[in-house]
């Protein structure tokens, strides 16, 4: 009895099922209404077919779309049905780990463009990671710069010097948020009393040091840094798409340096290593997936930690104990099977009130994310994720060791999978069959040998003939390499855990404005559809590998984003078409089917609003996300669908578009501050043409229908086959959903839709109206 009690006290994590009875009943109620609408549609279809003409075509199209909406609802029901949360107890780690040992962690930060992702953004993320509450000798930070920017390297070198002051300051004063731009802007997070004179002097001195760091970074022009000699000589003449590997060890095993000792007594500050992998025009670099694989190999021959953390350059560590919370999940299960990786939800700092661009995704994570966590495990989100290195290396769980690499792989097997580097082969062997708590690679007198080995494995031709990008590392073949890699891990039989501590583990910046938001959604939807049409299709993984069926169906919730676009666009066009062509596709107010339609419309929106209120969000946030769903579907998802179709036909190639990151600052505003950051902005991108055309068409339909009603008042009763109240509500609802585009049609500057977009949209509307009225 005593031993059971002790075991309970030492439990590092608890899997807590979340009650959802009322929501399940609501799920079933909406499903019943969808099925009732389908039944009514089928029963009335023969009447419409008998009438012939446009009415029959409209009813068939509506039936197909409504059947698809029912399928999407079932997919979401499956994902939300069994939510769980994981409670972690890092204070118990010392009791549970008898020798106090924790596994080493290699931390990866990725950046790709110094203009879209300013170096200062990356620097704050790196500083927050270097100052984590974790044995510093067990942490190493690697920064991948796919922009091959001397300015980024310079910024990180300056940050390394600042870290020697910043990390001890954080440890001594118990700083809660260790990204300096947040700490100094809020003047919060210190455990010390603000009236403490010693603390105030230290705080003021550190703030001055940070402001000087910011000044140096912001004033470091790329051309001036490149012209420098010595440390930056390798950047001279280097082109971001054509250059050799550049690796800079900016901070490495400073335990012998008294100035680097921190208040925790660890004596060292984590290592910091800059990596810009080799790129050549003749070699495909595979975007972020390629960069992550290079970081994995470089870290494998340098430090070879058994745990890897990857974050985007703008996702700083908001909780200094995040690594300890992650260890509670990685070490807290009886079987490693249940924690192949540990994923933290993406959350955002400084978010605009009421989420005007619908990209803070709080409801998706709380409803779908917690639900998927109750299946085979949370999806890999591409940032804020702790991986077991051996899982990334393609090793299956202990229960499936007959698949893939055996416990004692031969040199030939490792050579085929991992490439020709002897250093990497030996490090992989130790990870696959070694001790998770071993000491990381010890310091060698000749650091040059490590760098040479790292340069060998980061060559752009190194992966040729190996399993990298397929069975090993991040998987190639999609712009959403995170989801694709997560699917491969789940298909191998691993389960995954959700990391959701309080305060949140990581915080990032959500894109603002129209172009940034839609670019992000387009990239995601393109990559997800690429997965669905590839050999990595979840159905194939469920049929021939170890992906659970319900997990397979859960992946479809996001994989079908782009496929939803043509169905939602078709349904949106039915209302304007019927008003213009004098047809109907919805039941009339006098028909019994109208009650089903009205109940479904109200029930779905009340259900959706209830989810937002349950997540402590406002009615305005619900409406903003609802209208953005319509906008994204008709723009980003639609273009993603067309992009993949053209790629499949061999007519084009997908292009990876980096989302602009907002420049971080300690100031509250300035001359360059946006007048209304929550207002939709536009550019000449093709992504704005379809929603602009749909906005114009909805306005035309409303005007056309109103004119017909007024002009037809003296001509008797309207045609029974003509549009009813449902079609007019559809057109009005579209105008409300696309209100940012209505404003864009009458605005100027970045808030106005460019004239070339308006012209192309107007031509589409004219063609649609002509076809609708053509007899």
XYZ file of C-alpha atoms in Angstrom:
775
model
C 0.000 0.000 0.000
C 2.842 2.344 0.887
C 4.669 1.617 -2.381
C 1.524 2.388 -4.404
C 1.148 5.675 -2.570
C 4.791 6.558 -3.230
C 4.369 5.757 -6.906
C 1.339 8.048 -7.060
C 3.271 10.846 -5.388
C 6.102 10.484 -7.897
C 3.829 10.439 -10.946
C 5.248 13.010 -13.351
C 2.153 13.357 -15.523
C -1.554 12.616 -15.410
C -3.795 11.966 -18.390
C -7.112 13.588 -17.516
C -10.207 12.878 -19.701
C -12.339 15.983 -20.171
C -16.149 15.670 -19.828
C -18.038 16.485 -23.013
C -21.528 15.011 -22.680
C -23.473 18.164 -23.559
C -21.265 18.856 -26.568
C -21.702 15.290 -27.811
C -25.479 15.736 -27.722
C -25.099 18.990 -29.651
C -22.855 17.210 -32.182
C -25.538 14.596 -32.739
C -28.291 17.234 -33.005
C -26.480 19.090 -35.786
C -25.707 15.775 -37.506
C -29.399 14.834 -37.339
C -30.357 18.140 -38.972
C -27.772 17.626 -41.734
C -29.113 14.141 -42.440
C -32.680 15.443 -42.374
C -31.758 18.106 -44.921
C -30.155 15.468 -47.144
C -33.251 13.273 -46.881
C -35.497 16.207 -47.790
C -33.174 17.113 -50.662
C -33.279 13.596 -52.097
C -37.057 13.356 -51.753
C -37.592 16.673 -53.527
C -34.915 16.106 -56.156
C -37.214 14.126 -58.459
C -39.638 17.026 -58.517
C -36.871 19.419 -59.504
C -35.573 17.001 -62.141
C -39.052 16.689 -63.548
C -39.213 20.455 -63.857
C -35.932 20.482 -65.823
C -33.785 23.537 -66.455
C -31.615 25.374 -63.995
C -33.636 24.290 -60.949
C -32.626 20.659 -61.420
C -28.960 21.574 -61.832
C -29.080 23.711 -58.682
C -30.661 20.954 -56.594
C -28.111 18.350 -57.694
C -25.223 20.724 -56.936
C -26.766 21.576 -53.553
C -27.170 17.881 -52.703
C -23.505 17.158 -53.472
C -22.323 20.129 -51.414
C -24.578 19.331 -48.466
C -23.394 15.709 -48.503
C -19.821 16.996 -48.344
C -20.675 19.313 -45.431
C -22.071 16.292 -43.593
C -18.821 14.388 -44.162
C -16.803 17.345 -42.824
C -19.032 17.477 -39.757
C -18.438 13.762 -39.118
C -14.679 14.287 -39.433
C -14.811 17.033 -36.826
C -17.031 14.979 -34.530
C -14.483 12.178 -34.548
C -11.643 14.579 -33.703
C -13.505 16.277 -30.845
C -15.203 13.238 -29.293
C -12.696 12.169 -26.587
C -10.690 15.191 -25.367
C -7.948 14.819 -22.770
C -5.367 17.029 -21.128
C -2.007 16.157 -19.598
C -1.118 17.623 -16.215
C 2.629 17.762 -15.579
C 4.494 17.975 -12.258
C 8.076 19.187 -12.797
C 8.576 19.618 -9.044
C 8.582 15.820 -8.774
C 11.439 15.306 -11.222
C 14.094 15.527 -8.497
C 12.306 12.827 -6.465
C 11.667 10.593 -9.481
C 15.200 10.906 -10.879
C 17.239 9.403 -8.067
C 20.559 10.615 -9.491
C 19.175 13.974 -10.618
C 20.147 13.245 -14.228
C 18.107 14.718 -17.057
C 18.582 13.959 -20.767
C 20.431 16.502 -22.898
C 18.397 18.658 -25.301
C 19.481 20.090 -28.649
C 17.340 23.156 -29.462
C 16.737 24.088 -33.117
C 15.677 27.557 -34.317
C 14.924 28.077 -38.019
C 14.901 31.319 -40.004
C 14.833 31.792 -43.772
C 14.747 35.476 -44.716
C 16.311 38.400 -42.791
C 13.762 40.838 -44.265
C 10.605 38.844 -43.569
C 12.060 37.426 -40.347
C 14.156 40.224 -38.787
C 17.289 39.074 -36.911
C 16.054 40.736 -33.713
C 13.071 38.368 -33.714
C 15.394 35.382 -33.900
C 17.687 36.816 -31.229
C 14.869 37.117 -28.678
C 13.807 33.533 -29.304
C 17.389 32.290 -28.907
C 17.929 34.259 -25.684
C 14.724 32.838 -24.205
C 15.972 29.298 -24.943
C 19.469 29.862 -23.568
C 17.933 31.003 -20.262
C 15.656 27.992 -19.663
C 15.468 26.450 -16.190
C 17.456 23.363 -17.140
C 21.041 22.232 -16.532
C 22.929 24.478 -18.938
C 25.461 21.777 -19.680
C 22.615 19.705 -21.111
C 21.409 22.422 -23.523
C 22.757 23.389 -26.952
C 21.097 25.811 -29.373
C 21.467 25.540 -33.149
C 20.190 28.282 -35.465
C 19.535 27.429 -39.122
C 19.764 30.468 -41.407
C 18.438 29.570 -44.854
C 18.891 33.188 -45.896
C 22.696 32.950 -45.519
C 22.613 36.389 -43.923
C 25.744 37.931 -42.454
C 23.467 40.312 -40.534
C 21.702 37.369 -38.874
C 25.034 35.780 -37.955
C 26.273 39.110 -36.602
C 23.096 39.510 -34.530
C 23.554 36.060 -33.021
C 27.208 36.748 -32.213
C 26.158 39.902 -30.367
C 23.374 37.953 -28.651
C 25.918 35.386 -27.444
C 27.836 38.124 -25.652
C 24.635 39.570 -24.200
C 23.598 36.066 -23.021
C 26.572 35.985 -20.648
C 24.836 38.795 -18.764
C 21.216 37.911 -19.478
C 21.207 34.252 -18.391
C 22.726 34.892 -14.910
C 20.345 37.843 -14.452
C 17.333 35.638 -15.228
C 18.497 32.904 -12.866
C 19.301 35.273 -10.015
C 16.068 37.276 -10.139
C 13.636 34.548 -11.194
C 12.598 36.254 -14.429
C 9.349 34.716 -15.616
C 9.471 35.633 -19.317
C 12.992 35.354 -20.690
C 12.583 36.951 -24.092
C 14.072 40.408 -23.365
C 11.719 42.350 -25.641
C 8.736 41.092 -23.613
C 10.393 41.429 -20.216
C 11.514 45.022 -20.696
C 8.311 46.130 -22.425
C 6.095 44.834 -19.611
C 8.498 45.440 -16.705
C 7.192 42.219 -15.279
C 8.337 38.725 -14.546
C 10.938 39.312 -11.809
C 10.534 37.654 -8.470
C 12.484 40.394 -6.707
C 10.751 43.365 -5.097
C 10.724 46.429 -7.352
C 11.695 48.508 -4.321
C 14.923 46.538 -3.924
C 17.674 48.990 -4.814
C 20.104 46.291 -5.907
C 17.517 44.760 -8.227
C 16.587 48.152 -9.702
C 20.219 48.875 -10.484
C 20.629 45.447 -12.082
C 17.370 45.839 -14.025
C 18.323 49.288 -15.330
C 21.804 48.114 -16.302
C 20.403 45.060 -18.114
C 17.800 47.150 -19.930
C 20.524 49.523 -21.120
C 22.578 46.573 -22.321
C 19.583 45.203 -24.225
C 18.805 48.564 -25.840
C 22.441 48.771 -26.936
C 22.144 45.247 -28.363
C 19.008 46.257 -30.281
C 20.745 49.371 -31.605
C 23.736 47.375 -32.877
C 21.544 44.733 -34.523
C 19.200 47.220 -36.199
C 22.096 49.316 -37.473
C 24.031 46.349 -38.844
C 23.467 46.602 -42.579
C 23.977 43.432 -44.578
C 26.412 45.030 -47.027
C 28.572 46.531 -44.280
C 28.799 43.252 -42.366
C 29.634 41.317 -45.541
C 32.493 43.701 -46.306
C 34.007 42.960 -42.924
C 36.913 40.577 -42.639
C 37.729 37.803 -40.215
C 34.612 36.193 -38.804
C 32.350 37.218 -41.694
C 34.744 36.632 -44.565
C 32.831 33.484 -45.598
C 29.753 35.588 -46.397
C 31.582 37.738 -48.954
C 30.284 36.796 -52.398
C 27.827 34.248 -51.009
C 24.375 34.145 -52.593
C 21.467 32.833 -50.522
C 20.714 30.229 -53.229
C 24.307 29.356 -54.071
C 26.905 29.101 -51.293
C 28.930 26.542 -49.321
C 28.101 25.529 -45.765
C 28.833 28.169 -43.141
C 29.011 27.027 -39.510
C 29.948 29.375 -36.678
C 30.390 28.243 -33.082
C 29.314 31.426 -31.301
C 29.398 30.009 -27.762
C 30.863 26.667 -26.693
C 31.658 25.063 -23.334
C 32.573 28.143 -21.365
C 32.654 26.295 -18.041
C 36.219 27.438 -17.492
C 35.210 31.072 -17.882
C 34.279 32.524 -14.483
C 32.272 35.313 -16.115
C 29.887 32.788 -17.645
C 28.836 31.102 -14.430
C 25.149 31.550 -13.679
C 23.330 31.911 -10.399
C 22.042 28.355 -10.545
C 25.575 27.086 -10.122
C 25.694 25.244 -13.423
C 28.867 27.115 -14.267
C 28.124 27.317 -18.003
C 25.799 28.862 -20.531
C 24.346 26.645 -23.288
C 26.309 26.405 -26.535
C 25.145 28.472 -29.514
C 25.933 27.366 -33.063
C 25.036 29.140 -36.327
C 24.389 26.939 -39.391
C 23.790 28.030 -42.980
C 23.641 24.829 -45.015
C 25.127 24.504 -48.469
C 22.828 25.415 -51.351
C 23.317 24.980 -55.079
C 20.924 25.885 -57.929
C 21.109 22.310 -59.248
C 20.129 20.721 -55.921
C 16.655 20.758 -54.375
C 16.902 22.071 -50.811
C 13.416 20.933 -49.640
C 12.568 24.122 -47.767
C 12.214 23.863 -43.978
C 12.275 20.043 -43.972
C 15.721 20.110 -45.565
C 16.940 22.665 -43.032
C 15.663 20.547 -40.125
C 17.408 17.456 -41.470
C 20.682 19.363 -41.741
C 20.315 20.588 -38.144
C 19.612 17.019 -37.039
C 22.778 15.743 -38.695
C 24.963 18.651 -37.588
C 23.808 18.333 -33.988
C 24.235 14.553 -34.263
C 27.960 14.852 -34.895
C 28.508 17.771 -32.489
C 26.405 17.228 -29.328
C 24.044 14.343 -30.204
C 21.458 14.978 -27.482
C 18.723 12.281 -27.307
C 15.998 14.961 -27.167
C 15.507 17.693 -29.763
C 13.352 20.810 -29.475
C 12.438 22.767 -32.585
C 10.880 26.224 -32.649
C 10.261 28.826 -35.335
C 12.344 31.973 -35.087
C 9.422 33.966 -33.637
C 8.244 31.378 -31.059
C 10.037 32.361 -27.863
C 9.980 30.263 -24.681
C 7.298 31.899 -22.568
C 7.550 29.408 -19.682
C 11.142 29.027 -18.405
C 10.320 25.548 -17.083
C 9.018 24.294 -20.432
C 11.827 21.744 -20.820
C 11.090 20.351 -17.333
C 7.378 20.074 -18.170
C 8.304 18.260 -21.381
C 10.506 15.817 -19.448
C 7.525 14.971 -17.244
C 5.839 13.625 -20.382
C 8.919 12.128 -22.042
C 9.959 10.333 -18.844
C 6.601 10.017 -17.093
C 5.093 7.082 -18.985
C 5.887 3.450 -18.242
C 6.525 2.949 -21.957
C 8.227 5.356 -24.379
C 5.532 4.351 -26.867
C 3.214 7.012 -25.440
C 5.549 9.962 -25.955
C 7.167 9.740 -29.374
C 7.101 13.523 -29.341
C 5.633 16.165 -27.050
C 3.854 19.044 -28.788
C 2.879 22.403 -27.282
C -0.080 24.241 -28.863
C 0.772 27.328 -30.885
C -0.264 30.397 -28.924
C 0.423 34.041 -29.658
C 1.531 37.171 -27.854
C 0.177 40.646 -28.448
C -2.762 39.282 -30.395
C -5.213 41.817 -31.775
C -8.461 42.042 -29.844
C -11.170 39.664 -31.047
C -8.819 37.977 -33.561
C -9.802 40.040 -36.649
C -7.807 37.834 -39.041
C -8.916 34.488 -37.594
C -5.388 33.101 -37.204
C -4.927 32.824 -33.433
C -6.589 29.379 -33.601
C -7.493 29.188 -29.921
C -10.746 27.300 -30.500
C -9.135 24.853 -32.941
C -6.497 23.937 -30.371
C -8.869 23.694 -27.425
C -11.558 21.716 -29.237
C -9.850 19.741 -31.994
C -6.346 19.672 -30.465
C -7.420 18.336 -27.073
C -9.714 15.875 -28.841
C -6.954 14.503 -31.080
C -4.734 14.239 -27.978
C -7.229 11.633 -26.744
C -6.674 9.454 -29.826
C -3.211 8.347 -30.967
C -1.902 11.777 -30.069
C -1.609 15.429 -30.969
C -0.382 16.378 -34.451
C 3.136 17.704 -34.940
C 2.757 21.466 -35.409
C 6.212 22.332 -36.766
C 7.245 24.419 -33.754
C 7.228 24.051 -29.976
C 7.836 20.305 -30.204
C 10.188 18.034 -28.222
C 11.277 15.003 -30.277
C 13.066 11.840 -29.329
C 16.030 11.772 -31.688
C 15.628 8.035 -32.226
C 12.029 8.574 -33.347
C 13.195 11.125 -35.919
C 15.786 8.517 -36.968
C 12.918 6.185 -37.893
C 13.166 3.797 -34.933
C 9.784 2.177 -34.141
C 8.523 1.661 -30.577
C 9.844 -1.309 -28.603
C 6.678 -3.240 -29.365
C 7.385 -2.961 -33.118
C 11.126 -3.611 -33.266
C 10.603 -6.146 -36.026
C 9.943 -3.198 -38.348
C 12.773 -0.995 -39.600
C 16.058 -0.712 -37.728
C 16.875 -3.538 -35.322
C 18.260 -3.037 -31.830
C 21.835 -3.614 -33.029
C 22.020 -2.291 -36.586
C 25.018 -3.167 -38.684
C 27.396 -0.574 -40.108
C 26.068 -1.348 -43.612
C 22.466 -0.709 -42.554
C 23.416 2.565 -40.866
C 25.507 3.649 -43.870
C 22.549 3.101 -46.185
C 20.145 5.004 -43.964
C 22.276 7.834 -42.593
C 24.964 8.398 -45.221
C 28.719 8.109 -45.415
C 29.774 10.167 -42.378
C 31.498 7.868 -39.869
C 30.854 10.403 -37.095
C 27.128 10.477 -37.868
C 26.930 6.687 -38.115
C 28.547 6.256 -34.714
C 26.343 8.919 -33.131
C 23.221 7.297 -34.661
C 24.285 3.903 -33.309
C 24.610 5.339 -29.807
C 21.172 6.974 -30.026
C 19.439 3.865 -31.342
C 20.846 1.463 -28.773
C 22.368 3.738 -26.153
C 21.435 5.329 -22.845
C 19.073 8.301 -22.912
C 20.791 9.821 -19.893
C 24.331 9.609 -21.152
C 26.521 12.711 -21.024
C 26.420 14.690 -24.281
C 29.433 14.762 -26.562
C 32.389 15.915 -24.498
C 34.458 18.919 -25.456
C 37.371 18.061 -27.689
C 40.599 19.979 -27.836
C 40.310 20.289 -31.614
C 36.911 21.878 -32.270
C 37.877 22.089 -35.937
C 37.338 18.339 -36.392
C 33.738 18.640 -35.201
C 33.087 21.536 -37.575
C 34.559 19.623 -40.522
C 32.324 16.637 -39.748
C 29.338 18.967 -39.450
C 30.127 20.567 -42.814
C 30.316 17.150 -44.438
C 26.807 16.153 -43.299
C 25.341 19.563 -44.267
C 26.470 19.347 -47.894
C 23.543 19.546 -50.298
C 24.567 16.258 -51.969
C 24.992 14.308 -48.714
C 21.471 12.840 -48.710
C 21.782 11.249 -52.166
C 21.200 7.510 -51.881
C 20.216 7.668 -48.197
C 16.914 7.448 -46.314
C 16.925 11.116 -45.276
C 13.611 12.765 -46.108
C 11.835 9.427 -46.349
C 12.341 6.946 -43.511
C 14.754 9.154 -41.560
C 14.369 12.773 -40.496
C 11.746 15.261 -41.605
C 9.807 13.867 -44.562
C 9.969 15.506 -47.993
C 7.092 15.854 -50.419
C 4.944 18.563 -48.860
C 5.217 22.189 -47.776
C 3.638 21.132 -44.471
C 6.588 18.929 -43.575
C 5.494 19.020 -39.940
C 2.180 17.228 -40.490
C 3.785 14.813 -42.948
C 6.550 13.937 -40.475
C 4.048 13.571 -37.632
C 1.964 11.182 -39.743
C 5.044 9.045 -40.397
C 5.777 8.903 -36.658
C 2.207 7.918 -35.794
C 2.200 5.373 -38.628
C 5.255 3.716 -37.062
C 3.151 3.040 -33.954
C 4.239 5.911 -31.715
C 1.781 7.869 -29.623
C 2.260 11.524 -28.746
C 1.444 13.827 -25.858
C 0.088 17.363 -25.566
C 2.153 19.844 -23.541
C -0.050 22.630 -22.208
C 1.466 24.152 -19.029
C 0.410 27.375 -17.349
C 1.758 29.840 -18.394
C 1.874 28.692 -22.049
C 5.082 26.990 -23.163
C 5.807 29.144 -26.219
C 4.345 32.307 -27.686
C 4.696 33.500 -31.260
C 3.504 36.271 -33.521
C 0.382 35.804 -35.637
C 0.517 37.520 -39.049
C -1.588 40.651 -39.438
C -3.201 42.153 -42.504
C -4.753 40.294 -45.392
C -1.674 39.239 -47.415
C 0.252 37.686 -44.516
C -2.740 35.793 -43.127
C -3.868 34.388 -46.464
C -0.308 33.491 -47.522
C 0.045 31.376 -44.405
C -3.261 29.584 -44.963
C -2.446 29.009 -48.647
C 0.909 27.408 -47.776
C -0.688 25.148 -45.170
C -3.578 24.068 -47.405
C -1.242 23.413 -50.347
C 1.024 21.174 -48.288
C -1.886 19.294 -46.707
C -3.458 18.520 -50.087
C -0.060 17.350 -51.353
C -0.075 14.837 -48.489
C -3.577 13.645 -49.316
C -2.643 12.978 -52.954
C 0.655 11.245 -52.152
C 1.702 7.803 -50.966
C 1.604 9.305 -47.442
C -2.195 9.462 -47.608
C -3.596 8.707 -44.109
C -5.815 5.947 -45.514
C -2.769 4.095 -46.871
C -0.930 4.550 -43.581
C -3.931 3.165 -41.683
C -4.292 0.207 -44.077
C -0.651 -0.841 -44.362
C 1.055 0.604 -41.290
C 0.170 1.340 -37.675
C -1.851 4.542 -37.939
C -5.022 4.109 -35.874
C -8.227 4.429 -37.898
C -9.634 7.259 -35.788
C -6.276 9.058 -35.939
C -6.390 8.649 -39.722
C -9.853 10.249 -39.823
C -8.617 13.013 -37.488
C -5.800 13.875 -39.908
C -8.420 14.303 -42.625
C -9.905 17.249 -40.709
C -6.949 19.366 -41.829
C -5.844 17.415 -44.904
C -9.111 18.283 -46.714
C -8.855 22.058 -46.193
C -8.126 22.722 -49.869
C -10.758 20.214 -51.036
C -13.386 22.090 -49.036
C -12.844 25.184 -51.189
C -14.624 24.099 -54.431
C -17.618 22.752 -52.495
C -17.974 25.881 -50.356
C -17.484 28.116 -53.392
C -20.114 26.200 -55.354
C -22.618 26.500 -52.507
C -21.857 30.195 -52.126
C -22.494 30.753 -55.847
C -25.869 29.003 -55.796
C -27.589 31.888 -53.982
C -26.498 34.664 -56.391
C -27.078 32.374 -59.384
C -30.650 31.599 -58.363
C -31.473 35.262 -57.665
C -30.082 36.347 -61.035
C -31.438 33.392 -63.051
C -34.826 33.358 -61.267
C -34.403 29.827 -59.854
C -34.366 28.362 -56.357
C -32.334 25.672 -54.612
C -33.600 26.072 -51.038
C -37.050 25.183 -49.642
C -39.600 27.990 -49.661
C -40.814 29.435 -46.360
C -44.169 27.676 -46.854
C -42.577 24.242 -47.292
C -41.816 21.809 -44.420
C -38.166 21.626 -45.461
C -37.704 25.295 -44.581
C -37.988 24.445 -40.866
C -35.090 21.985 -41.222
C -33.018 24.575 -43.061
C -33.731 27.306 -40.499
C -33.014 24.982 -37.556
C -29.725 23.908 -39.150
C -28.637 27.486 -39.863
C -29.424 28.633 -36.317
C -28.224 25.415 -34.651
C -24.842 25.375 -36.382
C -24.108 29.022 -35.634
C -25.270 28.763 -32.010
C -23.109 25.643 -31.599
C -20.123 27.452 -33.097
C -20.723 30.533 -30.943
C -21.008 28.292 -27.884
C -17.540 26.886 -28.582
C -16.071 30.395 -28.635
C -17.824 31.341 -25.400
C -16.611 28.087 -23.832
C -13.063 29.142 -24.802
C -13.618 32.515 -23.081
C -13.826 34.457 -26.343
C -16.248 37.188 -27.355
C -19.130 37.175 -29.819
C -17.064 39.504 -32.002
C -14.210 36.968 -32.057
C -16.678 34.304 -33.193
C -17.959 36.501 -35.998
C -14.449 37.485 -37.106
C -13.432 33.841 -37.308
C -16.657 32.881 -39.074
C -16.207 35.484 -41.809
C -12.492 34.665 -42.121
C -13.474 31.028 -42.647
C -15.504 32.119 -45.670
C -12.751 34.434 -46.918
C -9.965 31.860 -46.486
C -12.013 29.162 -48.185
C -12.685 31.283 -51.281
C -9.146 32.635 -51.503
C -6.229 30.786 -49.862
C -7.774 27.311 -49.908
C -9.108 27.735 -53.438
C -5.723 28.806 -54.792
C -4.077 25.977 -52.890
C -6.459 23.550 -54.569
C -5.711 24.970 -58.024
C -1.957 25.017 -57.310
C -1.878 21.319 -56.428
C -4.079 20.414 -59.402
C -1.698 22.231 -61.756
C 1.297 20.599 -60.071
C -0.316 17.171 -60.428
C -0.848 17.859 -64.136
C 2.798 18.896 -64.439
C 1.937 22.487 -65.380
C 3.539 24.246 -62.389
C 5.560 23.784 -59.218
C 4.617 24.821 -55.701
C 6.592 27.706 -54.220
C 7.340 28.004 -50.498
C 6.269 31.453 -49.290
C 7.706 32.734 -46.008
C 5.198 34.542 -43.789
C 6.352 37.989 -42.703
C 7.201 38.190 -38.997
C 6.469 41.400 -37.121
C 9.497 43.355 -35.859
C 9.680 43.134 -32.077
C 10.161 46.315 -30.138
C 10.111 47.535 -26.581
C 8.272 50.686 -27.585
C 4.544 51.133 -27.534
C 4.238 52.824 -30.861
C 5.904 55.239 -33.145
C 5.709 57.066 -36.400
C 5.632 53.797 -38.320
C 2.843 52.248 -36.283
C -0.090 51.042 -38.358
C -3.114 53.282 -37.936
C -5.541 50.360 -37.714
C -3.690 47.013 -37.401
C -6.987 45.125 -37.179
C -8.221 46.336 -40.562
C -7.902 44.138 -43.635
C -5.161 45.110 -46.092
C -4.732 44.094 -49.729
C -2.124 43.739 -52.439
C -2.081 42.561 -56.070
C -1.808 38.873 -55.223
C -4.113 36.521 -57.172
C -5.358 35.234 -53.810
C -7.639 38.310 -53.579
C -9.337 37.860 -56.960
C -11.882 35.097 -56.079
C -13.205 36.722 -52.858
C -13.354 40.132 -54.573
C -15.384 38.588 -57.403
C -17.668 36.814 -54.920
C -18.202 40.096 -53.065
C -19.095 41.936 -56.273
C -21.387 39.100 -57.357
C -23.240 39.085 -54.030
C -23.803 42.834 -54.243
C -25.013 42.504 -57.846
C -27.385 39.704 -56.833
C -28.837 41.742 -53.944
C -29.379 44.737 -56.227
C -30.751 42.514 -59.026
C -33.183 40.769 -56.693
C -34.369 44.026 -55.112
C -34.937 45.563 -58.526
C -36.890 42.502 -59.682
C -39.116 42.633 -56.577
C -39.811 46.342 -56.999
C -40.312 46.144 -60.760
C -42.495 43.042 -60.518
C -44.934 44.340 -57.906
C -47.596 45.155 -60.510
C -47.116 41.942 -62.481
C -48.822 39.579 -60.114
C -47.447 36.757 -57.965
C -43.783 35.812 -58.541
C -42.968 32.503 -60.222
C -43.130 29.528 -57.796
C -39.801 28.309 -59.157
C -38.121 31.665 -58.501
C -35.880 32.543 -55.561
C -37.328 32.643 -52.082
C -36.266 34.133 -48.777
C -33.489 31.544 -48.429
C -31.658 32.674 -51.565
C -31.887 36.336 -50.562
C -30.568 35.542 -47.077
C -27.646 33.673 -48.684
C -26.697 36.737 -50.748
C -27.034 39.095 -47.785
C -25.037 36.744 -45.560
C -22.236 36.664 -48.130
C -22.118 40.456 -48.214
C -21.773 40.501 -44.420
C -19.081 37.795 -44.420
C -17.093 39.605 -47.109
C -17.559 43.038 -45.566
C -13.771 43.686 -45.473
C -13.834 43.337 -49.261
C -16.852 45.626 -49.518
C -14.817 48.255 -47.647
C -11.828 47.436 -49.830
C -13.834 48.305 -52.960
C -14.343 51.883 -51.736
C -11.040 52.443 -49.921
C -7.610 53.589 -51.047
C -4.006 52.714 -50.272
C -3.215 49.399 -48.601
C -6.803 49.277 -47.305
C -8.165 49.385 -50.845
C -8.306 46.525 -53.336
C -5.858 47.259 -56.208
C -7.464 48.202 -59.506
C -5.976 45.269 -61.415
C -7.613 42.889 -58.901
C -10.935 44.731 -59.222
C -10.768 44.546 -63.018
C -10.080 40.809 -63.095
C -12.810 40.181 -60.522
C -15.280 42.334 -62.482
C -14.598 40.334 -65.652
C -15.336 37.105 -63.762
C -18.580 38.575 -62.405
C -19.651 39.766 -65.849
C -19.020 36.320 -67.305
C -20.968 34.657 -64.478
C -23.946 36.999 -64.848
C -23.949 36.470 -68.620
C -23.984 32.689 -68.214
C -26.673 32.906 -65.514
C -29.042 34.879 -67.780
C -28.173 32.988 -70.963
C -31.048 30.922 -72.331
